[in-house]
Coordinates of C-alpha atoms in Angstrom, one line a residue:
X279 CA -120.9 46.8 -28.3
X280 CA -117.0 47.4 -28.5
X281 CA -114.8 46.8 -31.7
X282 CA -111.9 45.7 -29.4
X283 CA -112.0 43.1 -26.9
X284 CA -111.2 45.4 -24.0
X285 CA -113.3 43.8 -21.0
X286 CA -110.8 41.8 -19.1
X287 CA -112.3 39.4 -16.5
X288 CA -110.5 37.7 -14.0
X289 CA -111.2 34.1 -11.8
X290 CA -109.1 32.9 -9.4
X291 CA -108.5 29.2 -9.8
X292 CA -110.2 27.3 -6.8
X293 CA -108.9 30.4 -4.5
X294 CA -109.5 29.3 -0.9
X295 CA -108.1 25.9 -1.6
X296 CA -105.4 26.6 -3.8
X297 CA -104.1 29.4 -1.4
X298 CA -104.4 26.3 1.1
X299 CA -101.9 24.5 -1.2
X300 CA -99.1 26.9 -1.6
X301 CA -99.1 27.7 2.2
X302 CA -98.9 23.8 3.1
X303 CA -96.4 22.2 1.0
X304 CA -97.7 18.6 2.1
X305 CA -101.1 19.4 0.5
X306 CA -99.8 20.5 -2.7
X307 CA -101.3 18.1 -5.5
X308 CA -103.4 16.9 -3.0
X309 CA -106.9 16.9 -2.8
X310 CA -108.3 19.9 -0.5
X311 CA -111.1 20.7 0.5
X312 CA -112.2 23.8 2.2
X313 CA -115.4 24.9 4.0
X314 CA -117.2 24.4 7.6
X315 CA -116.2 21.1 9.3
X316 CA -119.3 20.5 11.5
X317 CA -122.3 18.3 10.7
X318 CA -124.2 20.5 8.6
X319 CA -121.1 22.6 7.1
X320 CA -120.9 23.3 3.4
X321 CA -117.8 23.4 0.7
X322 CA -116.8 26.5 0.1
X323 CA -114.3 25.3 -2.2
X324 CA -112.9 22.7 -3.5
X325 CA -109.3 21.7 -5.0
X326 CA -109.0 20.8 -8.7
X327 CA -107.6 16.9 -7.1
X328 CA -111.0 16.9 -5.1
X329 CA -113.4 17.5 -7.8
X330 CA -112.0 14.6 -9.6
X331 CA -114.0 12.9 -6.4
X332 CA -117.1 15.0 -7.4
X333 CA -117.0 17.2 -4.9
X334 CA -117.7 20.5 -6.0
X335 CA -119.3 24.1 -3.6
X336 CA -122.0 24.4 -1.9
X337 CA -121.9 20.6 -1.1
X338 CA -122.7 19.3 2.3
X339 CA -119.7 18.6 4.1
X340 CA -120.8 15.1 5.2
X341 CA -121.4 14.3 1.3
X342 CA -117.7 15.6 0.3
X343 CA -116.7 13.4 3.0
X344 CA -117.7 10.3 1.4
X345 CA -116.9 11.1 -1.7
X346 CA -113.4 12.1 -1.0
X347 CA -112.5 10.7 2.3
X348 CA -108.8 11.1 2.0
X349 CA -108.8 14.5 1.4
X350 CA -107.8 17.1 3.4
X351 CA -110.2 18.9 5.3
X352 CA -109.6 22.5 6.0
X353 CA -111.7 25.7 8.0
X354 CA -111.3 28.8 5.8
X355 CA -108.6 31.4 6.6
X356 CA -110.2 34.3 5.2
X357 CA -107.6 36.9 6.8
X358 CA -105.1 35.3 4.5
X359 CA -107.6 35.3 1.3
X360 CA -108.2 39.0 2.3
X361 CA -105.0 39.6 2.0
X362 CA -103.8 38.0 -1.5
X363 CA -107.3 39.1 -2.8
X364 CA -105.7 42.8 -2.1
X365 CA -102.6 42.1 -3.5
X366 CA -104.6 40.6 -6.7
X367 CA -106.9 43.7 -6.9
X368 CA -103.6 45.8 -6.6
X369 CA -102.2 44.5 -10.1
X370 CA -105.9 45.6 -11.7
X371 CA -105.8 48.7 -11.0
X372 CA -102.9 48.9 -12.0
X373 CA -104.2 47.8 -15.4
X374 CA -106.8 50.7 -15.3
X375 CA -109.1 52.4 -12.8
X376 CA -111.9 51.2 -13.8
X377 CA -112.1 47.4 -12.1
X378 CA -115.2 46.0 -10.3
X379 CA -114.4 43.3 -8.0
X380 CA -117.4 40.0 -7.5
X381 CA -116.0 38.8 -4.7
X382 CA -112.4 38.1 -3.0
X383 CA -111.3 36.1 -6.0
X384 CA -113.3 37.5 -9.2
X385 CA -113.1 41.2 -10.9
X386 CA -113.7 42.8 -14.2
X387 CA -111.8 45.1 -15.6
X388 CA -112.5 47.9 -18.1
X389 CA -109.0 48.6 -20.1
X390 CA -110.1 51.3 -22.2
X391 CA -110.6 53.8 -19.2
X392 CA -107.1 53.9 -18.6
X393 CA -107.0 55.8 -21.1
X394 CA -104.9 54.1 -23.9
X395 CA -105.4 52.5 -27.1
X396 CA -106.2 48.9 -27.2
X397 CA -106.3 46.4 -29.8
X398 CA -106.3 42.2 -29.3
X399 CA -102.7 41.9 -29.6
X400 CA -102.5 44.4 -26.6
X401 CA -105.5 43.4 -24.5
X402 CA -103.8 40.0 -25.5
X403 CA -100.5 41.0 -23.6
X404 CA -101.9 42.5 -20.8
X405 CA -103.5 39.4 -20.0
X406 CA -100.4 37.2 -20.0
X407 CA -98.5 40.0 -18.2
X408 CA -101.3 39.9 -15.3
X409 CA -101.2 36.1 -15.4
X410 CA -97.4 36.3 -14.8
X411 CA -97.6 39.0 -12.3
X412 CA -100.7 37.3 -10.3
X413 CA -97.9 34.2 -10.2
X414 CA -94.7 36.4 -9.1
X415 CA -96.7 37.9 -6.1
X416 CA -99.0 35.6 -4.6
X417 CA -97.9 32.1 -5.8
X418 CA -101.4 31.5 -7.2
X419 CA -102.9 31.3 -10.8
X420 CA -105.7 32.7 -12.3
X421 CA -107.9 32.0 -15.6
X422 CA -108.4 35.5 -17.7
X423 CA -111.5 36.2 -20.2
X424 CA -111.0 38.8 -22.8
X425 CA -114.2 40.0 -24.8
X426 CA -116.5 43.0 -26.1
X427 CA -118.4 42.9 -23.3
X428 CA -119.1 41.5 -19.4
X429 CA -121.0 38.5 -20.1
X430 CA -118.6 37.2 -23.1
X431 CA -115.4 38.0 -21.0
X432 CA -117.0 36.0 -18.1
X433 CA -118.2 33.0 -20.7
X434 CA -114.4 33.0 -21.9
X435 CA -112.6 32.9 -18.5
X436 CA -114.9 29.9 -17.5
X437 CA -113.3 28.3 -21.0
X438 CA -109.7 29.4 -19.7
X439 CA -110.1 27.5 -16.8
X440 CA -108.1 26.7 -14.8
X441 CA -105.0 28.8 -15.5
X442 CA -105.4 29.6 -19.2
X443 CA -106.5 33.0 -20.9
X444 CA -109.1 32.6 -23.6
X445 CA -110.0 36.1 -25.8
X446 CA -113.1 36.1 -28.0
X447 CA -112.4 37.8 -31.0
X448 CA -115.1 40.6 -31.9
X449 CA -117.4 39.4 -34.4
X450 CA -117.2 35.7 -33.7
X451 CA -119.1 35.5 -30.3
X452 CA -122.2 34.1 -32.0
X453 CA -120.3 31.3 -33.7
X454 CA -118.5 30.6 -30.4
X455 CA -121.8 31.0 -28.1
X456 CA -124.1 28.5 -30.8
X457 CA -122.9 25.3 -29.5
X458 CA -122.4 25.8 -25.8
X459 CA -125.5 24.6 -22.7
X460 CA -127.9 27.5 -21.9
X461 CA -126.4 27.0 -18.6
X462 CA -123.7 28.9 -19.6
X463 CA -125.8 32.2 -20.0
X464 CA -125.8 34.0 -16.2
X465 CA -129.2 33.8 -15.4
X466 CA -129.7 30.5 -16.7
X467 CA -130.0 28.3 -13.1
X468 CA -131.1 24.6 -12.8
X469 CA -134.9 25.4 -13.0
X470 CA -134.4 27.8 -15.8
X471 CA -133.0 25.0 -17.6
X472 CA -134.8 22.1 -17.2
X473 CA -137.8 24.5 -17.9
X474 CA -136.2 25.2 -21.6
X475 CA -134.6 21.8 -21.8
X476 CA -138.6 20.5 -21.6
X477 CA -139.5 23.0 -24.5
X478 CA -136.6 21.4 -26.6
X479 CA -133.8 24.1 -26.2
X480 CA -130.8 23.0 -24.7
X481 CA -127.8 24.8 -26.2
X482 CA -127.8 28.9 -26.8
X483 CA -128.2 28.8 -30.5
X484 CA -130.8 27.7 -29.8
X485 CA -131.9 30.2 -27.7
X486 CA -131.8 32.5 -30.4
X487 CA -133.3 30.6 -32.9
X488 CA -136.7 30.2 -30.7
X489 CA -137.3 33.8 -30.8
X490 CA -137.6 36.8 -28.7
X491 CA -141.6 35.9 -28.2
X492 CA -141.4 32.3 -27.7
X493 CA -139.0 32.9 -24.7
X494 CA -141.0 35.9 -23.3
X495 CA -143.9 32.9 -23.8
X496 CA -141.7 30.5 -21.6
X497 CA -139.8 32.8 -19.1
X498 CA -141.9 35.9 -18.7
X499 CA -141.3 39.2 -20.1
X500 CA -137.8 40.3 -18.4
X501 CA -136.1 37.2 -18.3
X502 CA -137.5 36.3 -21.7
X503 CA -135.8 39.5 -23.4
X504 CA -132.7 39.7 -21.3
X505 CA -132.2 35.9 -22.3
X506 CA -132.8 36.6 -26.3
X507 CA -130.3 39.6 -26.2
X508 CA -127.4 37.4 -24.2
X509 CA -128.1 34.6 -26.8
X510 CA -127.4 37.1 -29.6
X511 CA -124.2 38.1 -27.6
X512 CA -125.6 41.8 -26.8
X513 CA -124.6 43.1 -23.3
X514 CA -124.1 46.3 -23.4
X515 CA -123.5 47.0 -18.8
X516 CA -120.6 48.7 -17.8
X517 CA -118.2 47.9 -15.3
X518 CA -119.1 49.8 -12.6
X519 CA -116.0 50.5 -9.8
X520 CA -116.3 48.7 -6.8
X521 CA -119.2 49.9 -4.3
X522 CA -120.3 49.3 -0.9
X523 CA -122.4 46.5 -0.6
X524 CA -125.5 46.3 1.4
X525 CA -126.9 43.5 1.4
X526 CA -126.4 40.2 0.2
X527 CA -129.2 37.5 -0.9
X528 CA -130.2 34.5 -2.9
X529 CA -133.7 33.8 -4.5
X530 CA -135.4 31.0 -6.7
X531 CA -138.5 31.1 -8.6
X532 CA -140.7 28.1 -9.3
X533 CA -142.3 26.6 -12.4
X534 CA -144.7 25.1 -9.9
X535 CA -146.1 26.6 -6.4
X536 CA -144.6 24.3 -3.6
X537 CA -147.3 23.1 -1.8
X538 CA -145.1 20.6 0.8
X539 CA -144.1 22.7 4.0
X540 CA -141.3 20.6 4.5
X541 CA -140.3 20.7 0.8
X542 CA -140.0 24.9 1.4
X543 CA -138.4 24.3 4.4
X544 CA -135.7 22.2 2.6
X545 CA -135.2 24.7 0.2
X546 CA -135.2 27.3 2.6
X547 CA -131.9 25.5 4.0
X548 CA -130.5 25.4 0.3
X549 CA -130.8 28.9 -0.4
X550 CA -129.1 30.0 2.9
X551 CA -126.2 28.1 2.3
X552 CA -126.1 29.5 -1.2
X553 CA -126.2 33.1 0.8
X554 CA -123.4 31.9 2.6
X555 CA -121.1 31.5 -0.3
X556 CA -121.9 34.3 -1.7
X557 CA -121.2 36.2 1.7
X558 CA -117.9 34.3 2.2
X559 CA -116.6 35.1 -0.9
X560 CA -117.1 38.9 -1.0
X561 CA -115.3 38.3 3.1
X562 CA -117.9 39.8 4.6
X563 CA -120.3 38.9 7.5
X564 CA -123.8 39.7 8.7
X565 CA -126.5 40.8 11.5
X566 CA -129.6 40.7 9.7
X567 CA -130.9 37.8 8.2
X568 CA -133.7 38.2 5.8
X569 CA -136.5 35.7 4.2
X570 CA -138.4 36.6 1.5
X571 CA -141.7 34.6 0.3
X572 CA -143.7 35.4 -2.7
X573 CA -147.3 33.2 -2.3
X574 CA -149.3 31.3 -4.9
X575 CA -151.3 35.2 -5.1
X576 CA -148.2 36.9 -5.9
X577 CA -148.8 38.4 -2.6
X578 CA -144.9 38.8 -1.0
X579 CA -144.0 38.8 2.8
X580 CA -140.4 39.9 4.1
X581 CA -139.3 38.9 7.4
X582 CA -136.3 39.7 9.0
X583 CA -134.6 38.8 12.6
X584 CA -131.2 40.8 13.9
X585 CA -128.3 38.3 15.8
X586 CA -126.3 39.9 18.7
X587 CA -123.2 39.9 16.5
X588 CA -122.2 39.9 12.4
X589 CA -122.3 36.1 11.5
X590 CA -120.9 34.0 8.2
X591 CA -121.8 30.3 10.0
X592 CA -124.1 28.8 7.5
X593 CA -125.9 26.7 10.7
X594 CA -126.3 30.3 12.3
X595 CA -128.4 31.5 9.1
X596 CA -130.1 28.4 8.1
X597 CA -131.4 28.3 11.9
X598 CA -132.5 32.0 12.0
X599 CA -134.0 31.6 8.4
X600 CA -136.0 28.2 10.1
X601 CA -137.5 30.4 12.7
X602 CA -138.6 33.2 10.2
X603 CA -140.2 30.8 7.7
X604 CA -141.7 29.7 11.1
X605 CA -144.4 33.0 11.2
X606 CA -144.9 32.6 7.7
X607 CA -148.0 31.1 6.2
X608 CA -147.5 28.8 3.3
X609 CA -151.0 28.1 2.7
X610 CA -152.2 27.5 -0.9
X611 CA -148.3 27.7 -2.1
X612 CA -145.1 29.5 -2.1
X613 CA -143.7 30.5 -5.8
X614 CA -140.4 32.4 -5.0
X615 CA -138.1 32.1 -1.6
X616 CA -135.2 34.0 -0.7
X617 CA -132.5 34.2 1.7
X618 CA -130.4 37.9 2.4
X619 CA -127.9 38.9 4.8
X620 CA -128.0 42.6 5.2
X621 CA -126.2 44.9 7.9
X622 CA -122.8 43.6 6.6
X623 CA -118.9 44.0 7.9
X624 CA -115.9 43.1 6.8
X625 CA -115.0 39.2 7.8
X626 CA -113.4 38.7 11.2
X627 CA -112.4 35.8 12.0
X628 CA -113.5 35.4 15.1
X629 CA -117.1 35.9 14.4
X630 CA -116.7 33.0 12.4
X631 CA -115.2 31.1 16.2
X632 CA -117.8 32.3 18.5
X633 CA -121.0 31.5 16.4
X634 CA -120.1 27.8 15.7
X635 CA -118.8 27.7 19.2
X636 CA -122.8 28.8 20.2
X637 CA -124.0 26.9 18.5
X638 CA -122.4 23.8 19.3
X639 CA -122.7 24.5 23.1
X640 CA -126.6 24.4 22.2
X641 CA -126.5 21.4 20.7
X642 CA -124.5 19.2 22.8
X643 CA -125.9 17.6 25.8
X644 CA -125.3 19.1 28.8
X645 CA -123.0 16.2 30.3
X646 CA -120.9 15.7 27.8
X647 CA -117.7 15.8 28.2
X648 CA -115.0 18.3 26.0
X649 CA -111.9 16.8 25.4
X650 CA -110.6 20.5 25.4
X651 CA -111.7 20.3 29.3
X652 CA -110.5 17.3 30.1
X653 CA -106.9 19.1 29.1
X654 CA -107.9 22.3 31.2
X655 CA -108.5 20.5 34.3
X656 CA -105.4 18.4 34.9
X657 CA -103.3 21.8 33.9
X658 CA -105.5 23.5 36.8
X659 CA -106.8 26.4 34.1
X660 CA -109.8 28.1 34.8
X661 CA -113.1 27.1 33.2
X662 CA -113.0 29.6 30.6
X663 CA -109.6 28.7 29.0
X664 CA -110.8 26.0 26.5
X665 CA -112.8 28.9 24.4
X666 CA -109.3 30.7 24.3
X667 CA -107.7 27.5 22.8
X668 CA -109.4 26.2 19.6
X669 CA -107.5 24.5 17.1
X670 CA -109.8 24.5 14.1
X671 CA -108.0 22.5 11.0
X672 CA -106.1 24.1 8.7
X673 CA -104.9 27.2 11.0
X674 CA -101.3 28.6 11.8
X675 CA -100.0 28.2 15.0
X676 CA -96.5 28.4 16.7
X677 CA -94.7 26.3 19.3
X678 CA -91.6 27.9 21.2
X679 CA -89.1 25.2 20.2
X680 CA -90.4 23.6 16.5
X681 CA -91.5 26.9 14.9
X682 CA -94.6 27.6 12.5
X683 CA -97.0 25.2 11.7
X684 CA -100.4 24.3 10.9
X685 CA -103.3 22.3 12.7
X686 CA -104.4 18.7 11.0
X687 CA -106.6 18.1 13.4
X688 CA -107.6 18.2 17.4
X689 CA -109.8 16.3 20.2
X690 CA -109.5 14.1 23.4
X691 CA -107.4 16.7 25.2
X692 CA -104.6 16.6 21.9
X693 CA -103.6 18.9 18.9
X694 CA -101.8 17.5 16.0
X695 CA -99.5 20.0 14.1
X696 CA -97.6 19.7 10.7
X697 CA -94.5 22.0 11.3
X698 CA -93.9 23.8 7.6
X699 CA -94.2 26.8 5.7
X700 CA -94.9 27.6 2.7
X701 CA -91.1 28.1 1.7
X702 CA -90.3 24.9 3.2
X703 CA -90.0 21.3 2.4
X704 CA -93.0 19.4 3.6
X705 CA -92.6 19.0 7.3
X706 CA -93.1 16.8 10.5
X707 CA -96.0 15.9 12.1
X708 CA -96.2 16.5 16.1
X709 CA -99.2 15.8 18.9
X710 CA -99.6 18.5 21.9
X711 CA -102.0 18.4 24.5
X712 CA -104.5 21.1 23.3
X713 CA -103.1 22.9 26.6
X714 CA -99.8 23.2 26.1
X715 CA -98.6 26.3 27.3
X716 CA -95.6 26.4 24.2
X717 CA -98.4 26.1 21.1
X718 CA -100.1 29.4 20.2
X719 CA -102.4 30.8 17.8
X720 CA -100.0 32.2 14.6
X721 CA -100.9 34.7 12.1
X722 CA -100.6 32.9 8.3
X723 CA -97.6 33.4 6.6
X724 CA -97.3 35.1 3.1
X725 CA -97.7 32.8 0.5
X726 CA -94.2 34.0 -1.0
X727 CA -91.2 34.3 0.5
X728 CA -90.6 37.9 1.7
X729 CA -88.1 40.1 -0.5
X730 CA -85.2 41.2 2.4
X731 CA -82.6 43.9 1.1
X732 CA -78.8 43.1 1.2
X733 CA -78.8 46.3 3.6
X734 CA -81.7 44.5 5.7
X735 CA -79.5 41.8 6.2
X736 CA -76.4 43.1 7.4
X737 CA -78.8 45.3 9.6
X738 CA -81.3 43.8 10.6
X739 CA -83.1 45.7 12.8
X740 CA -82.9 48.5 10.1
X741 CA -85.5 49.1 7.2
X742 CA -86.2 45.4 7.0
X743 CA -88.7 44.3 4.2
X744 CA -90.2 41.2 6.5
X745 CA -93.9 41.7 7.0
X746 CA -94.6 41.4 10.8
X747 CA -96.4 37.8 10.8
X748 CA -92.9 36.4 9.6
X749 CA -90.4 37.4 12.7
X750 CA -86.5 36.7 11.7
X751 CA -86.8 34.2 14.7
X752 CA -89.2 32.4 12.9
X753 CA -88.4 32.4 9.2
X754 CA -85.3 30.0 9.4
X755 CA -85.0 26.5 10.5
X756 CA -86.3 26.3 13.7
X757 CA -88.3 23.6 13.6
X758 CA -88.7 20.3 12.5
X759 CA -89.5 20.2 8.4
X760 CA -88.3 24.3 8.4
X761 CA -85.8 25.1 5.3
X762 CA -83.3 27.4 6.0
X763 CA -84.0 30.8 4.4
X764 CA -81.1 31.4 1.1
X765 CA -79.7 34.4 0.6

């Protein structure tokens, strides 16, 4: 293991919903809460206000709800996370070349192959420079781990948390691992560790105290001696530059077989969602969706069923994972299940539209009425105009005479709208008819206010610095609740 504690790992604090936060200055120190908003959505995440309530990801929606029902209630953005997740990834590599990004919000970085000498004061600095420039450019903060190795720079962000830096001084990982849960080794899920909690071992000293045979005893012979070695702070894996994904999956193994079909179903459910996350938060989507079940004979059956179109609706995979399970005979017991997305694309939002919009057209009855149609018919549109005009919660739009806004909420034929921007002082709320020809669809605004030249301003059709989703028609007071831009 290194001498220097030159593995820098970063973690976003509470991305989605904190990027929520800095582009809605109404929601800021509020609690947020940001995920799929129908009847069986998940959390993707939550605000640091809204776990106070409890809620935390991966929760059903409907459970959030009543734990937090005040909060605000938001469907993910991901082309705005896409893009400060690039901007993020962009003050890595600057760092070095060597960076290996989780997921839209999470990298490691390996300084030594830039090439320079490090030391902890310097890995030290470099940390609180990133911090600061993570700040400057996208508004946000982020937590930073600093250690010999992957797994220690990991352990040390989660104690940084949230936007705090926390460096593990080589030669006093053991001292520092002792006392923590065996839940904080990766690896360690909630059946691993009720299985060790029951054999008396709850904290990773020890782990290390039970022996390497005692744990190959409990866990098996892999996880057994990959458990001793992070327990005794080895980890000696590289970070390995970023690489095209192929899949993406979830599994569980068992203490005991599950005998209950509708006990495997159940968990079925919970690992898609779980798949989900995981697929949301490296912005990608899916056609394939995959089970896996390994039987009480160790015997393992794969299935696998292809949509018509790349899909990141949690209802869409639970469903297809539901039907696969379906063909599957669980006979005698089931010891592992697992849940994959493979045949993966980068996240478009409108996948994201047109499978929730499916699949709530299957399961609404057939005369029931669409407050989105009740609009379209006194206006005369055609019968296809309400797909073209969603307002899902939480997304930019723009209205001709009060500017750029964002959507609180829609239904019964209306469309309420909080005009602000992220540069602004909270604004005004409005109600349009969900048809109104002035309201349309906006692209999100940077979360920091564009630099413009002196020159761009005296010319301003000339080498101007605004990105194109901030028009100069649209970046001063306009609206209702807009600030004037400052010079």
């Amino acid at each position: 293991m290194r001498t220097a504690p030159t593995i820098l790992h970063l973690d976003m604090d509470a991305f989605f919903a904190s990027a929520e936060q800095a582009s809605k200055p109404s929601l800021r120190g509020k609690a947020v809460v940001v995920g799929g908003l129908g009847p069986r959505g998940v959390v993707a995440t939550a605000s640091y206000e809204a776990r106070v309530f409890g809620v935390h990801s991966a929760m059903p929606m409907a459970q959030a709800r009543r734990l937090a029902p005040n909060a605000a209630y938001l469907v993910p953005r991901f082309s705005l996370y896409k893009e400060v997740s690039e901007q993020v990834m962009a003050l890595l590599r600057a760092l070095s070349p060597l960076v290996e990004p989780l997921s839209l919000d999470e990298a490691f970085v390996d300084l030594e192959a830039g090439g320079t000498a490090w030391d902890e004061g310097s890995a030290r600095l470099a940390g609180v420079k990133l911090r600061a420039d993570i700040r400057a450019v996208t508004g946000l903060t982020g937590s930073v781990g600093l250690a010999a190795s992957k797994m220690l720079a990991k352990i040390a962000s989660e104690q940084a948390k949230p936007d705090g830096l926390v460096l593990m001084e080589p030669g006093t990982e053991r001292a520092l691992l002792g006392p923590m849960s065996v839940r904080t080794l990766p690896g360690v899920g909630p059946a691993t560790g009720d299985h060790l909690r029951r054999a008396g071992i709850t904290t990773v000293e020890e782990i290390a105290e039970a022996g390497e045979d005692e744990l190959v005893r409990l866990l098996g012979k892999a996880h057994g001696h990959a458990l001793y070695a992070m327990a005794l702070a080895h980890d000696e894996r590289p970070v390995v530059a970023e690489r095209e994904t192929k899949s993406v999956s979830v599994e569980d193994t068992y203490d005991v077989d599950i005998h209950d079909r509708m006990r495997v179903g159940l968990e079925v459910q919970r690992l898609a969602d779980r798949c989900v996350q995981r697929l949301r938060g490296a912005g990608l989507s899916g056609r394939t969706i995959v089970l896996k079940v390994r039987r009480y004979d160790f015997s393992t059956l794969t299935r696998s069923e292809t949509l018509r179109g790349p899909t990141d609706d949690p209802a869409v995979v639970r469903e297809a994972a539901a039907r696969l399970l379906e063909a599957v005979d669980t006979t005698g017991g089931v010891r592992l299940l697992g849940v994959g997305v493979s045949g993966l694309a980068d996240y478009t939002q409108e996948d994201l539209f047109a499978q929730a919009q499916a699949h709530a057209a299957a399961e609404e009855p057939a005369d029931q009425e669409h407050p989105a149609d009740e609009g379209s018919r006194e206006s005369g549109a055609s019968p296809e105009a309400p797909a073209e005009r969603r307002w899902p919660a939480g997304h930019d739009v723009w209205h001709a005479e009060h500017g750029h806004g964002w959507v609180q909420g829609s239904g019964l034929g209306r469309v309420t709208v909080r005009f602000e921007t992220p540069y602004s002082a909270p604004g005004r709320v409005k109600t349009f008819r969900t048809d109104d020809p002035e309201l349309e669809p906006a692209d999100p605004l940077p979360l920091v206010v564009p630099v413009v030249s002196p020159d761009a301003l005296e010319h301003p059709g000339q080498g101007s610095s605004e990105p194109a989703t901030l028009p100069k028609s649209r970046s001063g007071g306009g609206g209702e609740g807009a600030a004037t831009s400052s010079p």
